[in-house]
Coordinates of C-alpha atoms in Angstrom, one line a residue:
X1 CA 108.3 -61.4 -94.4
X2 CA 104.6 -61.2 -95.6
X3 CA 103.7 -64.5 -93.5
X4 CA 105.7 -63.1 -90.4
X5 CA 103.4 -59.7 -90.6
X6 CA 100.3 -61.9 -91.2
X7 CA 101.0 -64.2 -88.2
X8 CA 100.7 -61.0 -85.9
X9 CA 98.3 -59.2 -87.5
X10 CA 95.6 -59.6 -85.3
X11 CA 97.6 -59.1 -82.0
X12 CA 99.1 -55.9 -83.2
X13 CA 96.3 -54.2 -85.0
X14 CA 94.4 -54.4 -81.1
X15 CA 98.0 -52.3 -79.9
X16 CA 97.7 -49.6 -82.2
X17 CA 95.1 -46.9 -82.1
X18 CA 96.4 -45.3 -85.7
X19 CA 93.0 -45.0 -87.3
X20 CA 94.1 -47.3 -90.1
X21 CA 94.2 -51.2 -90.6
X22 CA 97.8 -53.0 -89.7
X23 CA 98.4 -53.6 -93.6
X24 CA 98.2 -49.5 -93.9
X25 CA 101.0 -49.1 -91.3
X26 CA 103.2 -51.7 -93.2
X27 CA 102.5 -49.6 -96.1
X28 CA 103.4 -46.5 -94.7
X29 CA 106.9 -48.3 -93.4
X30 CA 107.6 -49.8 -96.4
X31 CA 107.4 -45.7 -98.0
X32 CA 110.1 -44.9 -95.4
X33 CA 112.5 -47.0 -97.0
X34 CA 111.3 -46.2 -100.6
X35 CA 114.6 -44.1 -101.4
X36 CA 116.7 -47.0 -101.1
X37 CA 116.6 -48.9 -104.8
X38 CA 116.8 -52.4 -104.9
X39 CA 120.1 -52.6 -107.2
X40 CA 122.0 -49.8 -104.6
X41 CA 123.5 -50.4 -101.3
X42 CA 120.4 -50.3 -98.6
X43 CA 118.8 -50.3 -95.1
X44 CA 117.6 -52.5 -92.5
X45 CA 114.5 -51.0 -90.5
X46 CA 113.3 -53.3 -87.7
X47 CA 110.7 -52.0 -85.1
X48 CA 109.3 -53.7 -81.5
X49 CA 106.4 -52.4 -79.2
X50 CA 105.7 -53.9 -76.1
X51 CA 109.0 -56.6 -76.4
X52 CA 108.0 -57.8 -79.8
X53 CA 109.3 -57.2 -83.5
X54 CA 106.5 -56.0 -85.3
X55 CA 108.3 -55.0 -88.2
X56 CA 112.0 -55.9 -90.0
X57 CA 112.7 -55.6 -93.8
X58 CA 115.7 -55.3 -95.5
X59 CA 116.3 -53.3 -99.1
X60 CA 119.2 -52.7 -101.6
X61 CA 122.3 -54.3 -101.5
X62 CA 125.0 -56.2 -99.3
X63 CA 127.4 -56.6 -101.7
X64 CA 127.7 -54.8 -105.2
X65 CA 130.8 -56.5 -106.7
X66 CA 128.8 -60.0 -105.8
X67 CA 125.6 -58.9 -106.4
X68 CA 124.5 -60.4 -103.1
X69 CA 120.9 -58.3 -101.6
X70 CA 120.9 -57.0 -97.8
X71 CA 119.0 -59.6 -96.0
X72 CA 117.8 -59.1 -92.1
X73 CA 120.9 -61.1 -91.2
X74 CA 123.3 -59.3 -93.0
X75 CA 126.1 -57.4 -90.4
X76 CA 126.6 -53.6 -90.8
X77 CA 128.7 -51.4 -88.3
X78 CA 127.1 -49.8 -86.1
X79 CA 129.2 -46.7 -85.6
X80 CA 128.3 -44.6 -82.6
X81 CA 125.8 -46.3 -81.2
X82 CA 128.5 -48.9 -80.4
X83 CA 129.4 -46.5 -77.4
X84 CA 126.3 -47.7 -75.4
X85 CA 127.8 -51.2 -75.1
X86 CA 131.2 -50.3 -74.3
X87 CA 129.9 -47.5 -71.2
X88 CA 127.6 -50.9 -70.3
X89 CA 131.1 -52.8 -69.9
X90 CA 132.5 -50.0 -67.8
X91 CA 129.2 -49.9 -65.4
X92 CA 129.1 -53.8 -65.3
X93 CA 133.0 -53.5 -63.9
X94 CA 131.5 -51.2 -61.3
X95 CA 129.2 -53.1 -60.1
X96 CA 131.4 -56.0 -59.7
X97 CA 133.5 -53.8 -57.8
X98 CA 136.2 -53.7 -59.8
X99 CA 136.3 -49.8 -60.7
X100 CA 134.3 -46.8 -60.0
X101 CA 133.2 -44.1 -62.1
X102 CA 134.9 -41.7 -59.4
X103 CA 138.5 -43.7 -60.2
X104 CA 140.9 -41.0 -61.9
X105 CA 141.8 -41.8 -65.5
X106 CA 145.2 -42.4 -64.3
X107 CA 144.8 -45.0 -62.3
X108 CA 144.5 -47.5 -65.1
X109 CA 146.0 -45.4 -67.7
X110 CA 149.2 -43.9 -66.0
X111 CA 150.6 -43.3 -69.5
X112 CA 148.0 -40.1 -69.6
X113 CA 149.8 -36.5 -68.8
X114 CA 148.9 -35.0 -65.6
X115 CA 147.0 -31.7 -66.5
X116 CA 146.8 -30.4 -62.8
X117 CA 143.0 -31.3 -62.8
X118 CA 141.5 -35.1 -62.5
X119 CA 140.1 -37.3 -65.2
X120 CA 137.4 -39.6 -64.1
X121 CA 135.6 -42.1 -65.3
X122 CA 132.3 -40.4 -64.7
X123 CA 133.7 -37.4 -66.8
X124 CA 134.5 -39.6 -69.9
X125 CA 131.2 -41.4 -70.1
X126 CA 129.0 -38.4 -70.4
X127 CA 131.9 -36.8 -72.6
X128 CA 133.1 -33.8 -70.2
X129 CA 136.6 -35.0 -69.4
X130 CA 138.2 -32.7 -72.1
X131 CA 140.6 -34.8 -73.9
X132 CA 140.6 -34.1 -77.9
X133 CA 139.6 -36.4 -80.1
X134 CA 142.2 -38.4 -81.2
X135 CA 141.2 -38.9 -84.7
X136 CA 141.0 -35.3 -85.0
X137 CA 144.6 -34.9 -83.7
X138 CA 145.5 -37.2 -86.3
X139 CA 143.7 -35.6 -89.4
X140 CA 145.9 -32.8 -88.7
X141 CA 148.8 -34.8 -90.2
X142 CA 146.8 -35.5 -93.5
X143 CA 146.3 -39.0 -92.2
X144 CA 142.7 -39.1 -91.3
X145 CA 141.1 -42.0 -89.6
X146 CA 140.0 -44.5 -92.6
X147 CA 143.6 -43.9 -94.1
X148 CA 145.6 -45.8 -91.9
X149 CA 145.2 -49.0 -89.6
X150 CA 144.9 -47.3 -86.3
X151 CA 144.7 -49.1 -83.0
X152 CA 143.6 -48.2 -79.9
X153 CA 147.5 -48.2 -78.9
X154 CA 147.4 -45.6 -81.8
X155 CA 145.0 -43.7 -80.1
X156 CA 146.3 -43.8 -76.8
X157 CA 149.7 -43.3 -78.2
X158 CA 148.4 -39.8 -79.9
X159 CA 146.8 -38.9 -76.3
X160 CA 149.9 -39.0 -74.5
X161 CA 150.9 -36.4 -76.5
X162 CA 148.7 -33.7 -76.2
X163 CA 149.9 -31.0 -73.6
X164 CA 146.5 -29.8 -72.9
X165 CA 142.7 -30.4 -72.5
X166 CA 140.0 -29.2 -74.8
X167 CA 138.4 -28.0 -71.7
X168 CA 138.9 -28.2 -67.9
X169 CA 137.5 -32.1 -66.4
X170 CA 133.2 -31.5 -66.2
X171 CA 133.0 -27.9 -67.5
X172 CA 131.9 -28.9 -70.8
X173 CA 130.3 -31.2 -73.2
X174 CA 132.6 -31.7 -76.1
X175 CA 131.7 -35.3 -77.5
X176 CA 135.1 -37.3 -78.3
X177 CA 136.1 -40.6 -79.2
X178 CA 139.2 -40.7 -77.3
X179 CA 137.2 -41.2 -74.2
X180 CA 135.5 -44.6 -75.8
X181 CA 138.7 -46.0 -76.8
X182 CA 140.3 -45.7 -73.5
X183 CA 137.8 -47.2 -71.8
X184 CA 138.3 -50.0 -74.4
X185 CA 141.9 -50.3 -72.8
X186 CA 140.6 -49.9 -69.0
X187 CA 138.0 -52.9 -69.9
X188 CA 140.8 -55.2 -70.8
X189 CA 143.1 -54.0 -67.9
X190 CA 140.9 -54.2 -65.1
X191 CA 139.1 -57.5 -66.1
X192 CA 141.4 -59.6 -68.1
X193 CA 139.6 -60.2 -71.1
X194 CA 139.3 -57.6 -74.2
X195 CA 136.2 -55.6 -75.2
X196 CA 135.0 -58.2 -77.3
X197 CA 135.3 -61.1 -75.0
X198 CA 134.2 -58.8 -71.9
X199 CA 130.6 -57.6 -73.9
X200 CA 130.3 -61.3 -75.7
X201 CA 130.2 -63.1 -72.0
X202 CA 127.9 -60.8 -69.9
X203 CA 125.9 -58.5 -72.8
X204 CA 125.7 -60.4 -76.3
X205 CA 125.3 -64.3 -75.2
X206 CA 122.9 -62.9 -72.3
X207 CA 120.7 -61.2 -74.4
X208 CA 120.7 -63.2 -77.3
X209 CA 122.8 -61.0 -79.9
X210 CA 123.8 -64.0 -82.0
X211 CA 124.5 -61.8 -84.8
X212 CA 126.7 -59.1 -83.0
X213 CA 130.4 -58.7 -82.3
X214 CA 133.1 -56.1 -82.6
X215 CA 135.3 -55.3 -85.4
X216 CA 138.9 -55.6 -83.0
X217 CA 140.3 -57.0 -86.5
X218 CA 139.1 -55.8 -89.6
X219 CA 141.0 -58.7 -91.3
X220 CA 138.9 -60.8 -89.8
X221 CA 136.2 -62.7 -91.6
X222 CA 132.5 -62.1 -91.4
X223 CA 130.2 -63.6 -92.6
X224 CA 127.0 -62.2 -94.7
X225 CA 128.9 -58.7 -93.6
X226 CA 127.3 -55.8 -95.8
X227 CA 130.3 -53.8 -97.3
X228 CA 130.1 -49.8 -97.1
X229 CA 129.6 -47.6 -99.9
X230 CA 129.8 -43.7 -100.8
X231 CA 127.8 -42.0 -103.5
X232 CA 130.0 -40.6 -106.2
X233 CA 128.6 -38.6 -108.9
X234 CA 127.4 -41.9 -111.0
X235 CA 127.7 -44.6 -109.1
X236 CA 129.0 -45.5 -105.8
X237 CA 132.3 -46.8 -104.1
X238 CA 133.6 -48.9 -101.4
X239 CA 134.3 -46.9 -98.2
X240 CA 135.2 -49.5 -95.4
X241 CA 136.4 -48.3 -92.2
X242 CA 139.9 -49.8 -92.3
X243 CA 140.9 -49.5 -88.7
X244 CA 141.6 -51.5 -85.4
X245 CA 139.8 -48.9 -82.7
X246 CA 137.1 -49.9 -81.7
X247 CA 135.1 -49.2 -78.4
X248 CA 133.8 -45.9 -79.6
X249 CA 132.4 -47.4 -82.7
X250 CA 133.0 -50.9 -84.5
X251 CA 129.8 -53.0 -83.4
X252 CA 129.1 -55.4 -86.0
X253 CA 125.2 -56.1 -85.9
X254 CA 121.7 -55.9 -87.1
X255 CA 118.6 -54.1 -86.3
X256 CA 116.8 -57.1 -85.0
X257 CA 119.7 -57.6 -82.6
X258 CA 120.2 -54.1 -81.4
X259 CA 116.4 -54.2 -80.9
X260 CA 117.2 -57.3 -78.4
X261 CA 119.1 -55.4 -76.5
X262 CA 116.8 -52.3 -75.7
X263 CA 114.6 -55.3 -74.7
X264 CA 117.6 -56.4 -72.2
X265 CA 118.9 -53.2 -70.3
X266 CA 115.8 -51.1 -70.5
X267 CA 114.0 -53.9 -68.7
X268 CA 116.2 -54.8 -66.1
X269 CA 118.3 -57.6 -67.4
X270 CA 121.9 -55.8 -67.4
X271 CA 123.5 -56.5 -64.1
X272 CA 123.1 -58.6 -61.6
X273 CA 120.8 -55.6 -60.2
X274 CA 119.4 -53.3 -63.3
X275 CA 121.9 -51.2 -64.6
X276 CA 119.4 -49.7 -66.2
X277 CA 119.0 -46.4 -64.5
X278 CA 122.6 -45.8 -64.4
X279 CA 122.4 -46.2 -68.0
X280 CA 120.5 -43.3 -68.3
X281 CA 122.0 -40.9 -65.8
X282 CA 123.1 -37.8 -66.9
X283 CA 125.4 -35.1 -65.3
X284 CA 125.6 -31.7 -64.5
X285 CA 128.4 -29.3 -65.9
X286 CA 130.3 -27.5 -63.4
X287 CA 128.6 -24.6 -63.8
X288 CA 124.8 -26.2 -62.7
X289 CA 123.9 -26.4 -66.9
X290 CA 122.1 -29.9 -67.9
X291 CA 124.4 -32.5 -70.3
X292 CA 122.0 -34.5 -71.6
X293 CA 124.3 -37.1 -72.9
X294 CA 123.7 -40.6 -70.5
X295 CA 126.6 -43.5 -70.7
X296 CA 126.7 -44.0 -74.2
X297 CA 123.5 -42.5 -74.8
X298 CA 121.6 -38.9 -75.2
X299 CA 118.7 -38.8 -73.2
X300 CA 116.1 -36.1 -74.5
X301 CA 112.4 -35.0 -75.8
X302 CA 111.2 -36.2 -79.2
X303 CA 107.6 -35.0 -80.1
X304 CA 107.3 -34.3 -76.5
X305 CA 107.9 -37.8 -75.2
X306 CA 111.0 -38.9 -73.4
X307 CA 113.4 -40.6 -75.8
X308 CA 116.8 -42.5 -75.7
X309 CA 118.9 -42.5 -78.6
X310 CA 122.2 -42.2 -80.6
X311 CA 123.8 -42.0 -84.2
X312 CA 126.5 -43.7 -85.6
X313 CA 128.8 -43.0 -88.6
X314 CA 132.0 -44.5 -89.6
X315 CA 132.9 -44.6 -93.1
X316 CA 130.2 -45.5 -95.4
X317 CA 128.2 -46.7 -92.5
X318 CA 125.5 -45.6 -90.8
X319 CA 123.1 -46.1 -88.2
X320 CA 120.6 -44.9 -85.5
X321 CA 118.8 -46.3 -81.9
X322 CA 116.1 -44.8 -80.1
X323 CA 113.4 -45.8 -77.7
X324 CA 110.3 -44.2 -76.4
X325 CA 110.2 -45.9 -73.0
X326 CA 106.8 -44.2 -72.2
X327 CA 105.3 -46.0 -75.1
X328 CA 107.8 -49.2 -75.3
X329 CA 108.2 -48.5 -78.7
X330 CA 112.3 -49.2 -80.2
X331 CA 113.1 -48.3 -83.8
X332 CA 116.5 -49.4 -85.2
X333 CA 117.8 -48.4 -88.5
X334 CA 121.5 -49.7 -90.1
X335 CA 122.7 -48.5 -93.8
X336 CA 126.1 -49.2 -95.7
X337 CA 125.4 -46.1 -97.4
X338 CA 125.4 -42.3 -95.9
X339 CA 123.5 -41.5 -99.1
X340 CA 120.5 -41.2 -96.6
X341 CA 119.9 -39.5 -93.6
X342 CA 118.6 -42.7 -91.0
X343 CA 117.7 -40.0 -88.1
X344 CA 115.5 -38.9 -90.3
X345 CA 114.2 -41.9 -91.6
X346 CA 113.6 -43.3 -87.8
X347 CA 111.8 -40.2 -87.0
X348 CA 109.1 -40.5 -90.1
X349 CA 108.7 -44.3 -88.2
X350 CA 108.7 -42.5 -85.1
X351 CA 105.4 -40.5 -86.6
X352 CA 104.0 -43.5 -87.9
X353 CA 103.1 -44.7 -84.1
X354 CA 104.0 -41.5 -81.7
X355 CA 101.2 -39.0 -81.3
X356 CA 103.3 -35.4 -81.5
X357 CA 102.2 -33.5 -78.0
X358 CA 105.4 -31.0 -78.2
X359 CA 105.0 -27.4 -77.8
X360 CA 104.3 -26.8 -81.4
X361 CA 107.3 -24.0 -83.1
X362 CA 105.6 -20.6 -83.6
X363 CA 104.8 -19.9 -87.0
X364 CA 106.6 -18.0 -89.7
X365 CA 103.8 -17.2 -92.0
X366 CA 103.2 -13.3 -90.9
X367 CA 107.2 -13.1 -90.9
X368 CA 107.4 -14.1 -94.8
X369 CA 104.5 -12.3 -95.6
X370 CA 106.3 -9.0 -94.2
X371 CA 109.2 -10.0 -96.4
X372 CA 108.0 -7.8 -98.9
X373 CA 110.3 -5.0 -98.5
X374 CA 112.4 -3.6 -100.9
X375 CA 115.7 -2.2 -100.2
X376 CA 118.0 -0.2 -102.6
X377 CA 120.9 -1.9 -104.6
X378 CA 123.5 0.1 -102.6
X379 CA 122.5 -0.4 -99.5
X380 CA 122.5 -4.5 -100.2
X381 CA 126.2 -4.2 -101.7
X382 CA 127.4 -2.9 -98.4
X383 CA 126.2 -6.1 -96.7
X384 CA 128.0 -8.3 -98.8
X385 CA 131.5 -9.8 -97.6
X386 CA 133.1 -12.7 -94.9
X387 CA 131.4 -13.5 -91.6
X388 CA 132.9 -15.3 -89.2
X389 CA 131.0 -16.9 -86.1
X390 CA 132.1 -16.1 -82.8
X391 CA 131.4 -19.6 -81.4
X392 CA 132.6 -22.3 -84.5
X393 CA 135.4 -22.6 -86.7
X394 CA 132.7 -21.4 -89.7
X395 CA 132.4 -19.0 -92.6
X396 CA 129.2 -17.2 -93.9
X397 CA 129.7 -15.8 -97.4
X398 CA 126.7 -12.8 -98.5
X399 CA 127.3 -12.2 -102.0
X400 CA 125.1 -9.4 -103.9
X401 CA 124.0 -11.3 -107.4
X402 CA 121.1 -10.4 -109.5
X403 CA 119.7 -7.7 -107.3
X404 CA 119.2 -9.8 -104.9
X405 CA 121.8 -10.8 -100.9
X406 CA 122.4 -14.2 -101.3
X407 CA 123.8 -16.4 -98.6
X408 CA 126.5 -18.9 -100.0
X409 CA 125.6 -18.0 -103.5
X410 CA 122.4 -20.1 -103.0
X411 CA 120.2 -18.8 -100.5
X412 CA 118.0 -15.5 -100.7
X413 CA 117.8 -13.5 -98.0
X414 CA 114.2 -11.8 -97.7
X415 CA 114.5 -8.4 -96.3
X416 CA 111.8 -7.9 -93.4
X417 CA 113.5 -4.3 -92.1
X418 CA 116.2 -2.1 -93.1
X419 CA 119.2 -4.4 -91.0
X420 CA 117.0 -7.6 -90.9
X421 CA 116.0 -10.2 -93.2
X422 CA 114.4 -14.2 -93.5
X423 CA 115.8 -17.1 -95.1
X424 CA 114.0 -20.5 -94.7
X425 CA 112.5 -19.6 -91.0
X426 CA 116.1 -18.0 -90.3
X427 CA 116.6 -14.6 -89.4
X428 CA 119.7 -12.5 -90.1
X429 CA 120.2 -9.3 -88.4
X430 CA 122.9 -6.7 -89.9
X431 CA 124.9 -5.1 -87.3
X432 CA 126.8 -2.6 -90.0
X433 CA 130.1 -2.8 -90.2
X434 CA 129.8 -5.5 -87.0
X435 CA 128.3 -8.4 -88.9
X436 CA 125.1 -10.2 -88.1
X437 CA 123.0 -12.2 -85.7
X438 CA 122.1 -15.3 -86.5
X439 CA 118.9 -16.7 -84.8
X440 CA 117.2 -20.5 -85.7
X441 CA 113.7 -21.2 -84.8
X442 CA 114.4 -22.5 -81.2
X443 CA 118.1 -22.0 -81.1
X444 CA 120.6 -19.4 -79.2
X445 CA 121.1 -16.4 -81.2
X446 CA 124.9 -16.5 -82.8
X447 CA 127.1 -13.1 -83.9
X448 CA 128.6 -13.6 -87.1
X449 CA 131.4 -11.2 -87.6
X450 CA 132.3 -9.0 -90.5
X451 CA 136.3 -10.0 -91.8
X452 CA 138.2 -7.0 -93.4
X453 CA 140.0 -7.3 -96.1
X454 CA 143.2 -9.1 -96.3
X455 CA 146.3 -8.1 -98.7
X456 CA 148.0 -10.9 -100.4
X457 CA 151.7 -8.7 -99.5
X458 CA 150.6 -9.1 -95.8
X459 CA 150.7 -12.6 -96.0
X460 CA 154.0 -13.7 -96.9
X461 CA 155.1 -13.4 -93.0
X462 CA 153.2 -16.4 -92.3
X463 CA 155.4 -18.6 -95.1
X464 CA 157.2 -21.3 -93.8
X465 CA 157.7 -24.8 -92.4
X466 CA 156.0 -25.5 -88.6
X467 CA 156.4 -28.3 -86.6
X468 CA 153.7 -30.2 -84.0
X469 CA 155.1 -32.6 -80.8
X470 CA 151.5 -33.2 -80.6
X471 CA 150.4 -34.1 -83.9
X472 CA 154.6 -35.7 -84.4
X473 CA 154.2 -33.8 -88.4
X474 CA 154.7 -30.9 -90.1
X475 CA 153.5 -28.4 -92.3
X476 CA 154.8 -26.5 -94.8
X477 CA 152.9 -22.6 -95.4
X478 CA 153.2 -21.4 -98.8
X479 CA 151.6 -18.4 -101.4
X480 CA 150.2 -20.3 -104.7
X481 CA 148.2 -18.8 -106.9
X482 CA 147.3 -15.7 -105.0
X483 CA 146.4 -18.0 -102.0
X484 CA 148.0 -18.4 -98.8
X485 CA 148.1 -22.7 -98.4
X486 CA 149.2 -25.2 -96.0
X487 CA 150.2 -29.2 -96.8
X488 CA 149.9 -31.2 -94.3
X489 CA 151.5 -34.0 -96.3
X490 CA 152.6 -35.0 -99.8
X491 CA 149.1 -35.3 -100.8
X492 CA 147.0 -33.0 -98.9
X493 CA 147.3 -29.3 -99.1
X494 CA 144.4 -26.6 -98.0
X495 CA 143.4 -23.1 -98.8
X496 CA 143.5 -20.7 -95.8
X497 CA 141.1 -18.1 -95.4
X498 CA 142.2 -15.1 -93.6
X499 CA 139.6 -13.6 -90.7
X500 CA 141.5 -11.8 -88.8
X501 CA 144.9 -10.3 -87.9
X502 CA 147.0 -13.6 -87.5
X503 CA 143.9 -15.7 -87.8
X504 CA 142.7 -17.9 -90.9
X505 CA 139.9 -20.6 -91.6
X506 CA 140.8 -23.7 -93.2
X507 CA 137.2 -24.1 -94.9
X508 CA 137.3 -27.8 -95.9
X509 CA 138.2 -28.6 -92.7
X510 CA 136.3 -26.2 -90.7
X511 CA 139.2 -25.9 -89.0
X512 CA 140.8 -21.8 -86.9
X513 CA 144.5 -21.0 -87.5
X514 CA 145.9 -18.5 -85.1
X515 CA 149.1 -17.4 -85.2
X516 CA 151.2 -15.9 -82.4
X517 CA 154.2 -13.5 -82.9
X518 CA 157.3 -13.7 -80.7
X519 CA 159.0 -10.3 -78.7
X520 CA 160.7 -9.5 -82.1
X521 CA 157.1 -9.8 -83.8
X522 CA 157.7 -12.5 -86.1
X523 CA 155.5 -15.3 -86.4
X524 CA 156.5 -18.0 -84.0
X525 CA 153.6 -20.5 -83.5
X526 CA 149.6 -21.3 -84.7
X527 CA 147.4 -23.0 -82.9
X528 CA 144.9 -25.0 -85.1
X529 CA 141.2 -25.6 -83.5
X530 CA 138.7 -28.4 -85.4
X531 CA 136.1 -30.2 -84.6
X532 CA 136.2 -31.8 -81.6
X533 CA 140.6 -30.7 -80.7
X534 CA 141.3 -26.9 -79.9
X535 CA 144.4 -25.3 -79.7
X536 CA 146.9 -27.9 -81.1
X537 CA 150.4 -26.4 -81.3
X538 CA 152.5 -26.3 -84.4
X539 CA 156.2 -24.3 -83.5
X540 CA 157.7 -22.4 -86.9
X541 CA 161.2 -23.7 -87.7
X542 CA 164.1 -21.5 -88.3

């Protein structure tokens, strides 16, 4: 690797105006990928300008058990950024005229309900068509994905269930998986050959990915693949992804190769005319809002330059992909650990060679200076208690602890006014009894809702057994231990946290229970909202 850097020294260093020598900037790379030890799992980093790799290490470990190091060859999943490739497949089909992004769903996927409104393609690539995320669906049953071998016939299987939409076709962007793995299915239908053979013939051989494929078969063999690992409290353990799907995640690859292809769609080279700007397209919502997410890709400003990027995590993998086209600079970054966050290590490379011209955030120094109030003990205590957040599934806990209003028992809030206060460049603003606005430095202000308390004799109307036609499970509701609980299966049980009147939070999941009462006013049905699949419908058996 030394010679590599020393056999382009003297080309680079005339690219770069960084006020420092070529071996400095290797230096300060090398200290991004400091926190990754050479006996634990690791990273690759690989960087071009201009077309050319001008920097690739690997560090850690490919293989504990074996003791084998990660190497620049070594294959880690990709995750997300996997979805790039497969939305490449579906605009290559296009342009050979063999869909369009204006097709209905349906028409290659007549298995799909009919929810009054039409799916297309175009709605599904930039992640507006509405259809939950089918992994979500499927957590619901205690069986999340990474416990069982599921298939994209899984997935598709667990689609055809579900009686509505997240949201109606373009009015929103809710990112979900289910849109990736169908168009996994439509690849295969409409051309003849599977994801793997489709991308293989006219993306990977064409660019020169000779280290990439897909995970269709996780029984497969791979060679010099990296396995996954998850920090435990003192040491670390496997976490492979264990599944079939594929499409919205399941690249096998390297940095070096996913660097190659930057280099082949963002010049011009994908298509037999540049799909390239397709690529990049975005899409309105229905309502005239910008979506900044492209096919496959989110399309946005970093350090006030245009950037195109995407994430990926599945199991113990991680990854991230971004370009500054303006400057031709690509950074890649692949980890079989999520010990460390690789956004955030591709954005200290970013500031290793991007000059940072964005508006720069106002500063919070006069705020914490003002933070010097002091309020009396009773008027703290009554701020204390459950907010809920009008927008998410989420809980806010204020607890009064040593004289002081602490959020989650960890934070202190600062008090800059009687109802208003600072926490890490956050402000919190009491609304009495009404909760409290939440406002981050550049974000929309959120309304946090005070719960009321809840008596445990109020809650045994919600015991008993539900069943879901969309989920195909049950659940069983039960009082233990003072707590109102709900097992999803033999093995997986939750606390539920009551908000409102019929309405709980299931706080490990950050999923919403709300319940619904028939014409005799018994509990007859809950809905269940996560991440990424509202509403779901569970019916109570009598």
């Amino acid at each position: 690797m030394k010679v590599f850097r020393l056999l382009f020294l003297a080309l680079l260093f005339s690219q770069f105006s960084l006020g420092q020598s070529w071996e400095d900037t290797v230096v300060m790379l090398d200290k991004t990928l400091s926190q990754y030890k050479a006996t634990n799992p690791g990273c690759q980093l690989s960087v071009t300008r201009n077309g050319r790799l001008i920097y690739s290490k690997a560090v850690g470990m490919a293989d504990l058990e074996r003791n084998v190091p990660l190497t620049s060859n070594s294959i880690i999943e990709a995750g997300s950024v996997s979805k790039q490739f497969t939305a490449a497949a579906i605009l290559l089909l296009e342009q050979q005229g063999k869909l369009s992004l204006n097709d209905d769903v349906r028409k290659y996927i007549p298995e799909l309900p009919d929810y009054g409104n039409p799916i297309k393609l175009h709605h599904m690539i930039h992640h507006t068509s509405g259809f939950r995320d089918w992994g979500s669906v499927a957590s619901l049953t205690g069986w999340e994905r990474g416990t069982k071998f599921y298939t994209n016939n899984d997935a598709l299987e667990i689609l055809t269930r579900q009686k509505h939409l997240n949201n109606k076709p373009g009015d929103e962007f809710i990112y979900s998986n289910s849109n990736f793995n169908l168009f996994a299915i439509i690849v295969e239908r409409v051309s003849g050959l599977n994801l793997a053979t489709f991308t293989k013939k006219y993306i990977f051989d064409p660019a020169g990915m000779i280290h990439t494929s897909w995970r269709d078969d996780p029984n497969r063999i791979v060679p010099n693949r990296a396995i996954a690992y998850d920090k435990t409290d003192s040491s670390y353990k496997a976490d492979m992804p264990n599944e079939y799907v594929y499409g919205n995640g399941g690249l096998l690859t390297t940095t070096e190769d996913l660097l190659k292809w930057n280099d082949f769609y963002q010049n011009g080279k994908l298509g037999t005319s540049s799909l390239f700007a397709k690529q990049i397209q975005t899409e309105l919502l229905n309502n005239g809002k910008e979506n900044n997410y492209a096919a496959g890709l989110f399309i946005k400003k970093v350090l006030g330059w245009d950037n195109i990027s995407h994430g990926g995590a599945t199991a113990g993998y991680r990854a991230y992909l971004e370009t500054y086209p303006e400057l031709n600079i690509s950074i890649a970054v692949l980890s079989n650990t999520p010990q460390f966050n690789v956004a955030g290590l591709s954005g200290s490379v970013s500031k290793i060679f991007v000059t940072d011209k964005s508006p720069k955030a106002k500063a919070t120094e006069k705020a914490k200076e003002q933070a010097s109030i002091v309020l009396p003990v009773e008027k703290l205590k009554t701020f204390a208690g459950n907010y809920k957040s009008d927008k998410e599934p989420a809980l806010f806990h204020l607890i009064f602890k040593g004289g002081k209003l602490l959020l989650d028992d960890e934070i202190t809030l600062q008090p800059l006014a009687e109802n208003k206060f600072i926490a890490d460049n956050f402000t919190f603003e009491i609304k009495g009894e009404k909760g409290f606005y939440f406002t981050a430095p550049g974000n929309d202000t959120m309304l946090f809702t005070k719960l009321p308390d809840t008596k445990l004799s109020e809650l045994g109307v919600y015991v008993g057994k539900y069943f879901s036609e969309e989920t195909n499970s049950g659940v069983s509701i039960y009082l233990k231990d003072g707590k109102l609980m709900i097992r999803l299966n033999a093995n997986v049980e939750y606390a539920l946290t009551p908000t409102f009147k019929d309405a709980f939070i299931v706080e490990v999941i950050g999923g919403e229970i709300k319940m619904r009462r028939n014409a005799e006013n018994k509990i007859s049905t809950f809905y269940v909202s996560i991440s990424r699949a509202r509403d779901v419908e569970f019916k109570k058996i009598n």
